[in-house]
Coordinates of C-alpha atoms and ligand atoms in Angstrom, one line a residue:
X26 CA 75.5 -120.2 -66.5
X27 CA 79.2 -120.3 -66.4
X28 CA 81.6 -122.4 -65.2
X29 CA 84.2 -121.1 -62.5
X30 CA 87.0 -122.5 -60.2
X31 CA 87.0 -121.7 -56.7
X32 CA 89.7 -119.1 -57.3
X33 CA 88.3 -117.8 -59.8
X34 CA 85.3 -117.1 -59.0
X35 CA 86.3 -115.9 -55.4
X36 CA 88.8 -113.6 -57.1
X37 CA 85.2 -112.2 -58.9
X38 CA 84.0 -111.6 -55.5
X39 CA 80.9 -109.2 -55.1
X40 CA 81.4 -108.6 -58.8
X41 CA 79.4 -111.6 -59.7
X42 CA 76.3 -111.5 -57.0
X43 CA 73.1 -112.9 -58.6
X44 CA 75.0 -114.5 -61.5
X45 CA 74.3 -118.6 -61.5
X46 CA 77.7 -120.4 -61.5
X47 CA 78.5 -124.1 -62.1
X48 CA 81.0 -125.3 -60.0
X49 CA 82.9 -128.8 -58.9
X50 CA 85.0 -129.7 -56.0
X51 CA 85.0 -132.0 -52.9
X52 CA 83.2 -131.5 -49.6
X53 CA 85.5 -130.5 -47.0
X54 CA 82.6 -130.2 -44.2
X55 CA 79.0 -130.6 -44.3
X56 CA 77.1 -128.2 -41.2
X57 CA 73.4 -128.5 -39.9
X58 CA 72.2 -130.3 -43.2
X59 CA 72.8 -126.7 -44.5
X60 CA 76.3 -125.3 -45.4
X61 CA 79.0 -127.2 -47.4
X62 CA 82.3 -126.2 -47.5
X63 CA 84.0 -127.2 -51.1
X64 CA 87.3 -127.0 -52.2
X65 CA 88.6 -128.0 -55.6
X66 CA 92.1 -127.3 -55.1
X67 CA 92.4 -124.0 -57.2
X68 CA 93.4 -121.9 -54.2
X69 CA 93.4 -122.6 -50.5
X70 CA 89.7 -121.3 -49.3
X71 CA 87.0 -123.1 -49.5
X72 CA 83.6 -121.6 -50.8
X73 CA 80.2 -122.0 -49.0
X74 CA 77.9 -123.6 -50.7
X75 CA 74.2 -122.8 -49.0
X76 CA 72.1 -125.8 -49.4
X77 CA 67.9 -125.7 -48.6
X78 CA 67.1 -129.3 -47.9
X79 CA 63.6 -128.7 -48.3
X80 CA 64.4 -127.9 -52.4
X81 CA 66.5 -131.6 -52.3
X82 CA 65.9 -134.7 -52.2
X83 CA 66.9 -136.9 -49.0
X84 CA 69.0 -139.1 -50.9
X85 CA 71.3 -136.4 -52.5
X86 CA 71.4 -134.9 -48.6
X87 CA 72.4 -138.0 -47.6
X88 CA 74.8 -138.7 -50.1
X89 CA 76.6 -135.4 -49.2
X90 CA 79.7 -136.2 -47.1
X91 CA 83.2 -135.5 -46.2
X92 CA 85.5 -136.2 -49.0
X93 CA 82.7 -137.1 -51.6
X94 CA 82.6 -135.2 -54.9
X95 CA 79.7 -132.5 -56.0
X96 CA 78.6 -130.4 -58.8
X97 CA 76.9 -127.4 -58.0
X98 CA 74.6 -125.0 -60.0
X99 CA 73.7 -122.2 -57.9
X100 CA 73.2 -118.3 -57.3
X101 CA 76.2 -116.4 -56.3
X102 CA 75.1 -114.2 -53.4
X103 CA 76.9 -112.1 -50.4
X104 CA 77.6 -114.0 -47.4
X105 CA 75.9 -113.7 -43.9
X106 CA 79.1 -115.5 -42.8
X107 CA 82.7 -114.1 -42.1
X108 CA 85.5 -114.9 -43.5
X109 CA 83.7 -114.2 -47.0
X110 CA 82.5 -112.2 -48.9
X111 CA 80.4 -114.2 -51.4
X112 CA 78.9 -117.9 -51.3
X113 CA 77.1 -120.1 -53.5
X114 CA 72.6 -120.4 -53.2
X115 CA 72.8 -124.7 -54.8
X116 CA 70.2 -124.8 -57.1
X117 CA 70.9 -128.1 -58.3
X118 CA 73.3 -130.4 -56.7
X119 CA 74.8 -133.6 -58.6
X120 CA 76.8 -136.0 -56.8
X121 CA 79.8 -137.1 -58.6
X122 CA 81.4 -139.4 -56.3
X123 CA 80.4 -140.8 -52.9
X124 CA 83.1 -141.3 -49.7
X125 CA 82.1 -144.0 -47.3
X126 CA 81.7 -141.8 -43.7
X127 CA 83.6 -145.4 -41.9
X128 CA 86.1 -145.6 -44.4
X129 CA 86.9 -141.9 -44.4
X130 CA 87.5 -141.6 -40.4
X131 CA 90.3 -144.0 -41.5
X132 CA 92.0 -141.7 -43.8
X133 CA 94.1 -138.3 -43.8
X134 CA 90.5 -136.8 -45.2
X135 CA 89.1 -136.9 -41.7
X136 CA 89.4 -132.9 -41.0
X137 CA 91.3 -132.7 -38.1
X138 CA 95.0 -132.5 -38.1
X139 CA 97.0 -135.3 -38.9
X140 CA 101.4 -135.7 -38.5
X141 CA 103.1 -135.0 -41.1
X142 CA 104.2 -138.9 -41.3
X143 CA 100.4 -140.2 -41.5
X144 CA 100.1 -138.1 -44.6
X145 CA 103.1 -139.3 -46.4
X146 CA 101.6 -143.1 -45.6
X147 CA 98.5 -141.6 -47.6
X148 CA 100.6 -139.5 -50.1
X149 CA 97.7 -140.6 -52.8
X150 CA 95.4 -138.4 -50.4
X151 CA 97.7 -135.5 -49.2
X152 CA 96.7 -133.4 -51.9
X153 CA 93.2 -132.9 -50.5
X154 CA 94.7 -131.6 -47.5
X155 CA 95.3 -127.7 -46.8
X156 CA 98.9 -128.1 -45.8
X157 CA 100.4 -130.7 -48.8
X158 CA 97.8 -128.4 -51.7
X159 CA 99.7 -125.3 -50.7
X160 CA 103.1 -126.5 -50.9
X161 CA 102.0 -128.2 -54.4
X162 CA 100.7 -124.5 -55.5
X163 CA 103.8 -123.0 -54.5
X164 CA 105.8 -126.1 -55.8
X165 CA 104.2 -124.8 -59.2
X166 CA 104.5 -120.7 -58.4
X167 CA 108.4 -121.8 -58.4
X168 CA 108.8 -123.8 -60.7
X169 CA 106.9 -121.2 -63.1
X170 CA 109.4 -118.5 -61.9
X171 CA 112.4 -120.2 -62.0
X172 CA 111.3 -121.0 -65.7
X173 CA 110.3 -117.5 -66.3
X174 CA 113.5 -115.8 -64.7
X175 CA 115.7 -117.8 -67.3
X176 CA 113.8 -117.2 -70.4
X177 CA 113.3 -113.4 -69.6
X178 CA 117.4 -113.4 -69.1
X179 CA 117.9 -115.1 -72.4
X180 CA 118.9 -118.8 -71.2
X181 CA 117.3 -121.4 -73.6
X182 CA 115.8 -124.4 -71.6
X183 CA 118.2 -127.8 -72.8
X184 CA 116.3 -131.6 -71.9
X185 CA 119.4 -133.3 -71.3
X186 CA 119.1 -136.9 -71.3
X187 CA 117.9 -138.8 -68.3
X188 CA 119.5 -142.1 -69.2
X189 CA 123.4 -141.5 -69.4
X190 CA 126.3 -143.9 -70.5
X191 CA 129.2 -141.7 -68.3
X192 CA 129.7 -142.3 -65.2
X193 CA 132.2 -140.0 -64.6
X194 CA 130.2 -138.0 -61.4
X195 CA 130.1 -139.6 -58.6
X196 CA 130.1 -143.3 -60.1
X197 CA 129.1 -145.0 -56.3
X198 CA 126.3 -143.1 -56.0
X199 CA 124.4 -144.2 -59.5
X200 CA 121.5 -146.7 -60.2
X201 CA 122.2 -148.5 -63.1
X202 CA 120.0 -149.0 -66.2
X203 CA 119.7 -152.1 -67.5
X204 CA 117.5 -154.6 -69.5
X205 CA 119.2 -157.7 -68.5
X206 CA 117.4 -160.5 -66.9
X207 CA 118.9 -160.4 -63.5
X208 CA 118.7 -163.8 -62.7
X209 CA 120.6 -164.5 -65.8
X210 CA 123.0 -161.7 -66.5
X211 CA 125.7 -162.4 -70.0
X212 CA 128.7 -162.7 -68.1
X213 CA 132.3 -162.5 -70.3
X214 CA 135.2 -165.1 -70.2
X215 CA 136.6 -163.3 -66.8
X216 CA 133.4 -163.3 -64.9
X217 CA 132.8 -159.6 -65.9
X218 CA 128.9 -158.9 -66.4
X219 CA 129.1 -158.1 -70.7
X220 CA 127.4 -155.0 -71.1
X221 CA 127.8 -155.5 -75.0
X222 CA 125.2 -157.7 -75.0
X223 CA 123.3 -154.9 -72.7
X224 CA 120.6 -152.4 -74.0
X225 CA 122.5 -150.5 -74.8
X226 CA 125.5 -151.9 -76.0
X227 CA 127.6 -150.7 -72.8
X228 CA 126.4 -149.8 -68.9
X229 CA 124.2 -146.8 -68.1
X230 CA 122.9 -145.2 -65.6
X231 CA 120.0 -142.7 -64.1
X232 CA 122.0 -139.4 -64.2
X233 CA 123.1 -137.7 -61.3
X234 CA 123.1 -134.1 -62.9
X235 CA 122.6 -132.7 -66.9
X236 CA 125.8 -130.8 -66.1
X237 CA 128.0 -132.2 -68.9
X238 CA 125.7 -132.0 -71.1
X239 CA 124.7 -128.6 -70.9
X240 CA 128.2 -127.7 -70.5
X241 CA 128.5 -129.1 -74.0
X242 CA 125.0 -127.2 -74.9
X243 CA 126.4 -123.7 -74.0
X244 CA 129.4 -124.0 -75.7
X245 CA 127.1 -123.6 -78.8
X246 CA 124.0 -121.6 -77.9
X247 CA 125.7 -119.6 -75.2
X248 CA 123.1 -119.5 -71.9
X249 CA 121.4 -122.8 -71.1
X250 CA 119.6 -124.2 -68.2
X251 CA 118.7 -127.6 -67.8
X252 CA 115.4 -128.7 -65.0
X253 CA 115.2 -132.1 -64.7
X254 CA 115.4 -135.0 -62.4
X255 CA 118.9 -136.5 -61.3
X256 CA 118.7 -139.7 -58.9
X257 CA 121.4 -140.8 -56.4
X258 CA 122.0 -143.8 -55.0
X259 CA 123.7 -142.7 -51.9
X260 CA 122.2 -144.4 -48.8
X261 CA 121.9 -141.2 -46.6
X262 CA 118.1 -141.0 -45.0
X263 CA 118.5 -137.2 -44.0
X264 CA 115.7 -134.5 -43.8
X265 CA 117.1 -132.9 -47.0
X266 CA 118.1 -135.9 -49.3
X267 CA 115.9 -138.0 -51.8
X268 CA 116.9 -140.5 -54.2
X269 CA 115.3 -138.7 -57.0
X270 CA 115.1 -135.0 -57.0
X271 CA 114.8 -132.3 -59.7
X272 CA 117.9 -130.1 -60.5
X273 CA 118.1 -126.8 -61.8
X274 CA 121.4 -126.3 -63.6
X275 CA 122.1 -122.9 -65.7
X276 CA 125.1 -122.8 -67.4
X277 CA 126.9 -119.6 -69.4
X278 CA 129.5 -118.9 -71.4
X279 CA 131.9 -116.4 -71.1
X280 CA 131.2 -116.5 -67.2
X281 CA 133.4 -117.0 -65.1
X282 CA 133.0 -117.6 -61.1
X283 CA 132.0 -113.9 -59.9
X284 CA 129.3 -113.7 -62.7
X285 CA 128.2 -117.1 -61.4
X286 CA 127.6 -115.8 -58.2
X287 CA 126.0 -113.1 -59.1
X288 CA 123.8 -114.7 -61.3
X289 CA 123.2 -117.2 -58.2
X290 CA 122.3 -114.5 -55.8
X291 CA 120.3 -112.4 -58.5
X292 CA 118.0 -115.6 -59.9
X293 CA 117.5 -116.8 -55.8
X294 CA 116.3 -113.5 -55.2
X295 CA 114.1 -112.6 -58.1
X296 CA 112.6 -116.2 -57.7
X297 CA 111.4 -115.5 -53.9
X298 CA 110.5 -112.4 -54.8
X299 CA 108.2 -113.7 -57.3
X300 CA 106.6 -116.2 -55.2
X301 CA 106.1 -113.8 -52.4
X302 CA 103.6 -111.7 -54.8
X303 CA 102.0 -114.9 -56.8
X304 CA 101.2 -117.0 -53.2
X305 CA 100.4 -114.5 -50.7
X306 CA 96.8 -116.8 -49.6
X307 CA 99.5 -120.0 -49.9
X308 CA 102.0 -118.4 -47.7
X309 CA 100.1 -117.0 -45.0
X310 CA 99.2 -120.3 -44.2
X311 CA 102.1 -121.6 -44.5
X312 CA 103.3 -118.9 -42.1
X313 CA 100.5 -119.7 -39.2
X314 CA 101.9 -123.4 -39.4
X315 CA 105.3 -122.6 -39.2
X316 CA 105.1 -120.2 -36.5
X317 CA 103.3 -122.8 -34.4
X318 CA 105.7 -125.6 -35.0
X319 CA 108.1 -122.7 -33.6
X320 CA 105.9 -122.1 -30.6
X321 CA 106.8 -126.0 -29.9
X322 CA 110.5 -125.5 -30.3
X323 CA 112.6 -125.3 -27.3
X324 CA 113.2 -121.2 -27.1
X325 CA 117.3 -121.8 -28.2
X326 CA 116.4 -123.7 -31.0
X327 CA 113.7 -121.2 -32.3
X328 CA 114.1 -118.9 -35.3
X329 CA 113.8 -115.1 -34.9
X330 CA 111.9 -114.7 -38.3
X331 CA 108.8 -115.7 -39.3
X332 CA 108.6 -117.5 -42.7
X333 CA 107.3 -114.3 -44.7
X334 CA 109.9 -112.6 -43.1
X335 CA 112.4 -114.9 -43.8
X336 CA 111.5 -115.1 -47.5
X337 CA 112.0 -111.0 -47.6
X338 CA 115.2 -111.0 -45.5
X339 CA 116.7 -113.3 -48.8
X340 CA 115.2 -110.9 -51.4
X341 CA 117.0 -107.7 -49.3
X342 CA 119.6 -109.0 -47.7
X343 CA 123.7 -109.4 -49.9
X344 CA 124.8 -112.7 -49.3
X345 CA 128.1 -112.8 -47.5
X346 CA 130.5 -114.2 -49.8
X347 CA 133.6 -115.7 -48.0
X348 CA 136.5 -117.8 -49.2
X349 CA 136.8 -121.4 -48.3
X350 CA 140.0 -120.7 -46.3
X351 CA 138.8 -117.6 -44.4
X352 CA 135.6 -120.1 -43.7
X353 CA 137.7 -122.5 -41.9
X354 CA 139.3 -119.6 -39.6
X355 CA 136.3 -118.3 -38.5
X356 CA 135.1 -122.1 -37.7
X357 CA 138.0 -123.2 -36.0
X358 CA 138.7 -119.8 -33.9
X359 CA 134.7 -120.3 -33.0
X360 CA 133.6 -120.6 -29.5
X361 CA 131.0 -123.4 -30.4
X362 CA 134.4 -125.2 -31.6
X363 CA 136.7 -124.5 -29.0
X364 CA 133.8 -126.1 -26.8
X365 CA 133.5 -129.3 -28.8
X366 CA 130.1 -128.7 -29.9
X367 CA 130.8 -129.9 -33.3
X368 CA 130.2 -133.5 -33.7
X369 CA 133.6 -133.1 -36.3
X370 CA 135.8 -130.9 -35.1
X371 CA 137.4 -128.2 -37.5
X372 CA 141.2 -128.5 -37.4
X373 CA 142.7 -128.8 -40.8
X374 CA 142.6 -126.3 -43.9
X375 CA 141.3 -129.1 -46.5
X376 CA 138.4 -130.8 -44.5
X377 CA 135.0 -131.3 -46.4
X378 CA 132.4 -129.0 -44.6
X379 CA 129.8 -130.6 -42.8
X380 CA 125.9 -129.5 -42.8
X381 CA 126.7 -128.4 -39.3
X382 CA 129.9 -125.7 -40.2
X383 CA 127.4 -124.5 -42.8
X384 CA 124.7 -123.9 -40.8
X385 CA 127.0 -122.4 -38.3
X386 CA 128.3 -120.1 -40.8
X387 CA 124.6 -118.4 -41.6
X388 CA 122.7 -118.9 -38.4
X389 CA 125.2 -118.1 -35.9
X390 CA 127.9 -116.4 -37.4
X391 CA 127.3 -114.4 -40.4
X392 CA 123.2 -114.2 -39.9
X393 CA 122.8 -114.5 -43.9
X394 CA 122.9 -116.6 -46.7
X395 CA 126.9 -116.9 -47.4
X396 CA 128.3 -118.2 -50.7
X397 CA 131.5 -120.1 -49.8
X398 CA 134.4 -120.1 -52.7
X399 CA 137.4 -121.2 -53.5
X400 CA 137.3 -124.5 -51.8
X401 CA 140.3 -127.2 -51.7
X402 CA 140.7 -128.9 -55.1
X403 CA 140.5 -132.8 -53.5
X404 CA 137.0 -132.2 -52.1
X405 CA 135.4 -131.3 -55.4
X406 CA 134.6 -132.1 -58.6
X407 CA 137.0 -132.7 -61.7
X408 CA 135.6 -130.4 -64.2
X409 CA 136.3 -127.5 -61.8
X410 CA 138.6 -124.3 -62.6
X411 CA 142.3 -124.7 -60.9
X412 CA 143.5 -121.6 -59.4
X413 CA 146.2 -119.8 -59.3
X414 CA 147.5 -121.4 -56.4
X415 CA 147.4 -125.0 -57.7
X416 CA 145.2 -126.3 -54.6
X417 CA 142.0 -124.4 -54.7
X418 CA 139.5 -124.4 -57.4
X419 CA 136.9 -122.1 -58.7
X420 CA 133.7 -123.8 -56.7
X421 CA 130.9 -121.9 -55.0
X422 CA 128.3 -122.8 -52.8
X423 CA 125.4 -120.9 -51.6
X424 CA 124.2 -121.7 -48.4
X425 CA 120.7 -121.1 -46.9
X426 CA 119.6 -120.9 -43.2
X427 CA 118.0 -124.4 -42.0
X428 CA 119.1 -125.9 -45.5
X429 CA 123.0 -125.6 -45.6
X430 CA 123.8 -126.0 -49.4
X431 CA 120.9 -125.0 -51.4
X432 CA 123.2 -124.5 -54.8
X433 CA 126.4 -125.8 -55.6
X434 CA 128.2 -124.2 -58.7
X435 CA 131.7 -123.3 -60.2
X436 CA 133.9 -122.0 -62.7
X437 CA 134.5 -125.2 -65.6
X438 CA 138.0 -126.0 -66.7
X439 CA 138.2 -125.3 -69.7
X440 CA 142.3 -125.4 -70.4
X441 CA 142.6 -128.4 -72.1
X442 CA 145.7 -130.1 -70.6
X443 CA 145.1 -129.1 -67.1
X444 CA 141.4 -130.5 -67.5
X445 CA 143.1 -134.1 -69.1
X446 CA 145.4 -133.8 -66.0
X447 CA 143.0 -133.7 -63.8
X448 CA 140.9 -136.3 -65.2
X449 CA 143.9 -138.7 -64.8
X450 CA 143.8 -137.6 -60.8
X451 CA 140.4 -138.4 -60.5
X452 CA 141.0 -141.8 -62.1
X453 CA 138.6 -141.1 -64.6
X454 CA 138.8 -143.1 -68.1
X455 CA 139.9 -139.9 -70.3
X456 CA 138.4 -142.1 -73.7
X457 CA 134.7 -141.8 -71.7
X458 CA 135.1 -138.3 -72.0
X459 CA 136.4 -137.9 -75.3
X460 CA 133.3 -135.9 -76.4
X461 CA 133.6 -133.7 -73.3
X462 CA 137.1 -132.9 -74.2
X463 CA 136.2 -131.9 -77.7
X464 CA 134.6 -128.7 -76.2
X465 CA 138.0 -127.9 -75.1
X466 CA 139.3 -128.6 -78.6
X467 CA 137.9 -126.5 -80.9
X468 CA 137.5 -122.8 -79.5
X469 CA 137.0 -123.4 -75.7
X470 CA 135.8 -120.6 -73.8
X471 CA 135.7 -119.6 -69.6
X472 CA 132.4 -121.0 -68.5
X473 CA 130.3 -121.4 -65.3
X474 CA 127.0 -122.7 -63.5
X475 CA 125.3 -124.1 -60.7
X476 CA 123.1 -126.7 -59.7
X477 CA 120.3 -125.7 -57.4
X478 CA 118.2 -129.1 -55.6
X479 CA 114.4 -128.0 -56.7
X480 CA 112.9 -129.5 -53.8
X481 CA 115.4 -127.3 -51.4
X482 CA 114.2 -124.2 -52.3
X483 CA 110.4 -125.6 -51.9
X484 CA 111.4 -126.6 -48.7
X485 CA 113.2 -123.1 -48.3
X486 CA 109.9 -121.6 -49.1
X487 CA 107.6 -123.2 -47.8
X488 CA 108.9 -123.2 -44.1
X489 CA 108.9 -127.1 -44.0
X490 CA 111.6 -129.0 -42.4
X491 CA 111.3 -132.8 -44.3
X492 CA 112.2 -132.8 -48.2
X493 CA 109.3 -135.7 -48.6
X494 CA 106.8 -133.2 -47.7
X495 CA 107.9 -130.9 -50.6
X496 CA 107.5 -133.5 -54.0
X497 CA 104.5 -135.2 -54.5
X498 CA 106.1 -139.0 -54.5
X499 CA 109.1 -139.0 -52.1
X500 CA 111.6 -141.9 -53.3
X501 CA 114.3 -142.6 -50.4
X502 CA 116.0 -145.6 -49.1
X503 CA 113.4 -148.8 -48.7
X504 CA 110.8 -146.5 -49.8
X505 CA 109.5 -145.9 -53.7
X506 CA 105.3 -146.3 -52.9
X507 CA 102.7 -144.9 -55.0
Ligands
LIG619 P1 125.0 -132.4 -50.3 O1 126.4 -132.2 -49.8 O2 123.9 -131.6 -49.5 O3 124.6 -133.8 -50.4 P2 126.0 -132.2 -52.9 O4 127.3 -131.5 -52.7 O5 126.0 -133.7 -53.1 O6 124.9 -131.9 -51.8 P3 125.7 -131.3 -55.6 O7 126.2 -132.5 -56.2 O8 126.5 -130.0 -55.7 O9 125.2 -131.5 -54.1 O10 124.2 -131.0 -56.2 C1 123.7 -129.7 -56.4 C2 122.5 -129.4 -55.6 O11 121.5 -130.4 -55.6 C3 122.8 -129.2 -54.1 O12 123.3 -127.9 -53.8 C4 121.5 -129.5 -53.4 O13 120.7 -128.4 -53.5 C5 120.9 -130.5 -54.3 N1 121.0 -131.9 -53.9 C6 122.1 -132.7 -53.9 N2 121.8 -133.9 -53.4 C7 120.5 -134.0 -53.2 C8 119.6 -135.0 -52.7 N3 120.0 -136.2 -52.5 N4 118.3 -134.7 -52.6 C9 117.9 -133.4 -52.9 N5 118.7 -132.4 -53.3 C10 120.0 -132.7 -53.5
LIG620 MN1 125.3 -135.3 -51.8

């Protein structure tokens, strides 16, 4: 007797007739007091599980329902069914746990289909369901390539810390961190809340990327990427924004802004690529659902692509790369503008692009991903490389069809006094930086990187269109259950 998963054993097929298996899982369906279907979450099919009451005893039968838990010993043998090729003769059936029939026409377990909201209101139970258990696997498949795509190109993998003491990106946007009573909160002679008397010892917060700190990491080891979580506090309840989401940040020295595209367009490509060939049972299903949810799409607003196809049109098709400035010519000379169909119109060279321009420029316009570059200096970061022209910096995004931004990268300053200029036109306290700066100090170097959001490219992927249906807990505004 051996022990298999579902997977596993299916992936055995015909191999293994007339061995006796052991396996676990729960009961998806329960037919004619004779066929089970089980599922235990190692790949998307279910196996059949032939059960001759006469060999059990009523009470196990009975006990034998959706969503309750089983142990099976049993014969492999070819099925009389379709769909597969093998199923399982029970020999010996134990019940592990039972599911109340009442109580489980309540929940998400019930097999029929459910929205996509019910099942984030029972996110505890969504990973018993066919759709959530196939974006978890290819969650995983990514993550896993992602992972394997930087080690096999020599990055070394840098935990940068979660709790930070800068709050030098995007301060307004940060939860704080804090160990204070907060119905009695140290408060100085002014008023001020004393964060001396903090933690500790001054404020921190959840960071909002590991960017400085790998920045600091590759200026010693040379290629790093960081994948962690980043949280921010910003109030905007889209489709594609959480308040805690994992980043992907690589970060290389000697790089400088076309290397860091390429390495952008290279890594997005290999990692679809990748997932294409580890997820094809995953994918396929994904597929049927999303060409269905097209089916229900008014015909204008429908995509031309399948999901499969769309994964290979990434892996074969150059990205478009285009300047911020010529970006803003094509947008404004646009028809789509000229007729006001932009909720903000595109006049002025300098105007932060809206998830709308970007999903202009690759749906309508260039029919590709596009990586936009070279954007106005005011709209982005502080850390980023001036050019040439003294109003345009060295920034990159890459932007997906149905995502806009999926990455966000650039070329670092690393010219000491034009980086400490800049931090004084940002307003930033130069002393919180001070080990930041030292980089700069003693043998600075060009450098890039990028930030890629994890849960976009799941969502990429996986053909979804909410980022809660990607990551296992969503946390947004008002909402941190489970
Ligand atoms: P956006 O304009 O879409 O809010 P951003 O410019 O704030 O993005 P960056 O600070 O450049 O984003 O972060 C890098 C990447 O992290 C983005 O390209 C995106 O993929 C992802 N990202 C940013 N904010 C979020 C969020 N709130 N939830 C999920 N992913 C995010
Ligand atoms: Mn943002």
């Amino acid at each position: 007797m051996k022990v298999y998963s579902i997977n596993s054993l299916l992936s055995k097929g015909k191999e293994i007739i007339s061995n006796q298996v052991q396996i676990s899982g729960w009961v998806r369906s329960f037919r004619s007091n004779r066929f089970i279907a089980l599922n235990d979450g190692s790949c998307l099919a279910n196996i059949q599980i032939v059960v001759d009451f006469e060999n059990f005893d009523e009470k196990t039968i009975n006990q034998i329902s959706v969503a309750s838990s089983i142990q099976v010993l049993g014969i492999v043998a070819e099925s009389q069914g379709r769909g597969q090729e093998i199923e399982i003769q029970a020999e010996k059936i134990q019940i592990l746990g039972t599911a109340n029939p009442n109580e489980v026409q309540e929940t998400i377990l019930q097999p029929k289909r459910h929205t996509l909201e019910k099942l984030r209101e029972q996110a505890h139970l969504r990973f018993r369901t066919n759709t959530f258990s196939a974006i978890m696997r290819v969650r995983h498949a990514l993550s896993f390539a992602i992972h394997n795509y930087f080690n096999s190109q020599g990055f070394f993998h840098i935990h940068t810390p979660i709790i930070t003491g800068s709050d030098a990106e995007g301060a307004g946007e940060m939860f704080h961190v804090t160990n204070f009573d907060l119905n009695t909160i140290p408060k100085d002679e002014n008023g001020n809340v004393d964060y001396s008397q903090d933690f500790f010892g001054k404020q921190t917060n959840l960071t909002v990327s590991g960017q400085l700190e790998g920045e600091v990491a590759t200026m010693g080891l040379g290629k790093i990427y960081t994948f962690g979580p980043t949280f921010r506090a910003e109030n905007s309840n889209t489709s594609r924004h959480l308040a805690e989401f994992w980043m992907v940040e690589p970060e290389v020295a000697f790089f400088e802004l076309e290397d860091d595209m390429n390495l952008a367009e290279d890594f997005l490509k290999k990692v679809i690529a990748d997932v294409l060939e580890k997820c094809k049972e995953d994918l396929e299903f994904l597929n049927t659902r999303y060409e269905q949810e097209q089916k229900q799409k008014p015909q204008n607003e429908r995509t031309e692509w399948n999901l499969i196809e769309k994964l290979k049109n990434i892996t074969e098709k150059n990205f478009h790369r285009v300047s911020y400035t010529e970006a803003i010519e094509v947008l404004k000379d646009s028809k789509h503008n000229k007729k006001g169909k932009f909720k903000y119109p595109v006049e002025n060279w300098g105007m932060d692009l809206q998830s709308e321009h970007e999903r202009y420029l690759v749906e309508e316009h260039f029919d590709a991903p596009v990586i936009l570059y070279d954007y106005p200096a005011e709209i982005k970061a502080f850390y980023m490389r001036l050019n040439d022209d003294n109003k345009t910096v060295r920034a990159m995004d890459v932007l997906f069809p149905g995502i806009g931004e999926i990455i966000g990268g650039s070329q670092r300053e690393e010219r000491l006094e034009v980086l400490k200029q800049k931090i004084k036109d940002f307003n930033i306290d130069e002393k919180e930086l001070w080990w930041y700066l030292d980089t700069r100090k003693f043998g600075t170097v060009p450098h890039a990187g990028f930030g890629l959001g994890f849960e976009r490219l799941v969502l990429f992927v996986t053909g979804m269109s909410n980022i809660r249906d990607v990551i296992p807990f969503p946390r947004t505004p008002k909402n941190a259950e489970f």
